[in-house]
Amino acid sequence: MLTIYGVYRSRASRNYWMAGELGIPFRSVPVVQARRLIDPLSETAPINTQSPAYLAINPRGMIPAIEDNGLVLAESLANNLYLARKHGGPLAAANAAEEAEILDWTLWAATEIEPHAVKIVLAYDAEPNGPARGRAIVDAAAQALDTRFGMLERRLSQHAYIVGDRFTVADLNLAEVFRYAQSQTALFDRHPGIKAWIGRCQARAAFREMMTVREAEPA
C-alpha cells in the first residue's frame, strides 16, 4: 500500500489529492514541520521533520515523502508524476509527447512560479495582519508572478486544461503551486483564463475531499 508521510497542511496535500483522484488506497502518517514546534527533539514531540524516525525514511528532512513497495520518493511534484505513470488512466500521459509536456509544465511551475508564490504564503504566515514589510514582500512576489501568469494564460486561452484537453497530473501539480498565490485576487482577475482553470480544478471531488481534511487540521 502507498504510504504518504506528511500533514495535509503542507506540500503533502498534492499527494493526498493525487491519491484521491486515482482512487487508490493509502496510509497517512502525519509528520509535522519541525519549525512549528518549540522543541522538535523533545521526547513528547510529535513525529516531525527532525525526528530520527522520519529522517531514517527521508534524510532530506522535508515533507512529504511517499513509500510504495519499497520505493521512497521525497519531492511532492515528482511523487505525483510517478503515481500517474504507475496507475495510468486519464491523469497520466497518453504518449511520449504528452509525458514531455507534463514534465515541462511541472518543472516550469516548480522553478518559475513556486519560488515567488511561496513568499506570499510565508509572508502571511509570519505577519497575518499585513504590516508594511509583509505587504512589500507580497506585492513584489505578485509583481514577479504577473508576467509568468501570462505564459499560462496564453496556453489556457486555447485549451481548457494544460495538456491533452483533459484534466491531467499537470493540472493537479500546477493548481497546487498556483494555490499559494490565490490570496492575490487582483492577480487572478488579470488572468481570467487561469482563474477559470483553477476553479475547474478545485471543483473536483478529490480536491474538495482533500481540503476538508486539510482545513480540519490544526493551523
PDB file of N, CA, C and O in Angstrom, residues 27 34 39 82 98 100 125 128 176 208 219:
ATOM      1  N   ARG A  27      -1.972   4.847   3.145  1.00  0.00           N
ATOM      2  CA  ARG A  27      -1.824   5.032   4.588  1.00  0.00           C
ATOM      3  C   ARG A  27      -1.223   6.407   4.814  1.00  0.00           C
ATOM      4  O   ARG A  27      -0.223   6.766   4.189  1.00  0.00           O
ATOM      5  N   ALA A  34       9.109  20.694  11.613  1.00  0.00           N
ATOM      6  CA  ALA A  34       9.816  20.952  12.870  1.00  0.00           C
ATOM      7  C   ALA A  34       9.724  22.416  13.273  1.00  0.00           C
ATOM      8  O   ALA A  34       9.684  22.741  14.466  1.00  0.00           O
ATOM      9  N   ASP A  39      10.233  22.534  20.645  1.00  0.00           N
ATOM     10  CA  ASP A  39      11.369  21.613  20.790  1.00  0.00           C
ATOM     11  C   ASP A  39      11.069  20.345  20.003  1.00  0.00           C
ATOM     12  O   ASP A  39      10.517  19.390  20.544  1.00  0.00           O
ATOM     13  N   TYR A  82       5.152  10.140 -10.666  1.00  0.00           N
ATOM     14  CA  TYR A  82       5.333   8.696 -10.513  1.00  0.00           C
ATOM     15  C   TYR A  82       3.991   7.986 -10.371  1.00  0.00           C
ATOM     16  O   TYR A  82       3.739   6.964 -11.037  1.00  0.00           O
ATOM     17  N   GLU A  98       2.907  13.822 -24.681  1.00  0.00           N
ATOM     18  CA  GLU A  98       2.197  14.328 -23.507  1.00  0.00           C
ATOM     19  C   GLU A  98       3.060  14.210 -22.255  1.00  0.00           C
ATOM     20  O   GLU A  98       3.039  15.107 -21.406  1.00  0.00           O
ATOM     21  N   ALA A 100       6.239  14.448 -22.054  1.00  0.00           N
ATOM     22  CA  ALA A 100       7.211  15.540 -22.092  1.00  0.00           C
ATOM     23  C   ALA A 100       6.554  16.870 -21.722  1.00  0.00           C
ATOM     24  O   ALA A 100       7.143  17.685 -20.987  1.00  0.00           O
ATOM     25  N   ASP A 125       1.858  33.979   6.765  1.00  0.00           N
ATOM     26  CA  ASP A 125       2.025  33.173   7.976  1.00  0.00           C
ATOM     27  C   ASP A 125       2.756  33.958   9.059  1.00  0.00           C
ATOM     28  O   ASP A 125       2.419  33.877  10.242  1.00  0.00           O
ATOM     29  N   PRO A 128       0.194  37.898   9.593  1.00  0.00           N
ATOM     30  CA  PRO A 128      -1.164  37.739   9.040  1.00  0.00           C
ATOM     31  C   PRO A 128      -1.952  39.029   8.931  1.00  0.00           C
ATOM     32  O   PRO A 128      -2.882  39.120   8.132  1.00  0.00           O
ATOM     33  N   GLU A 176      -1.868  23.171  -7.539  1.00  0.00           N
ATOM     34  CA  GLU A 176      -1.381  23.211  -6.166  1.00  0.00           C
ATOM     35  C   GLU A 176      -0.299  24.265  -5.975  1.00  0.00           C
ATOM     36  O   GLU A 176      -0.198  24.884  -4.919  1.00  0.00           O
ATOM     37  N   ARG A 208     -11.816  18.722  -3.160  1.00  0.00           N
ATOM     38  CA  ARG A 208     -12.666  19.166  -2.054  1.00  0.00           C
ATOM     39  C   ARG A 208     -12.508  18.243  -0.840  1.00  0.00           C
ATOM     40  O   ARG A 208     -12.481  18.706   0.302  1.00  0.00           O
ATOM     41  N   ALA A 219      -3.914  24.641  12.602  1.00  0.00           N
ATOM     42  CA  ALA A 219      -3.123  25.553  11.772  1.00  0.00           C
ATOM     43  C   ALA A 219      -1.693  25.639  12.290  1.00  0.00           C
ATOM     44  O   ALA A 219      -1.445  25.430  13.466  1.00  0.00           O
TER      45      ALA A 219
END
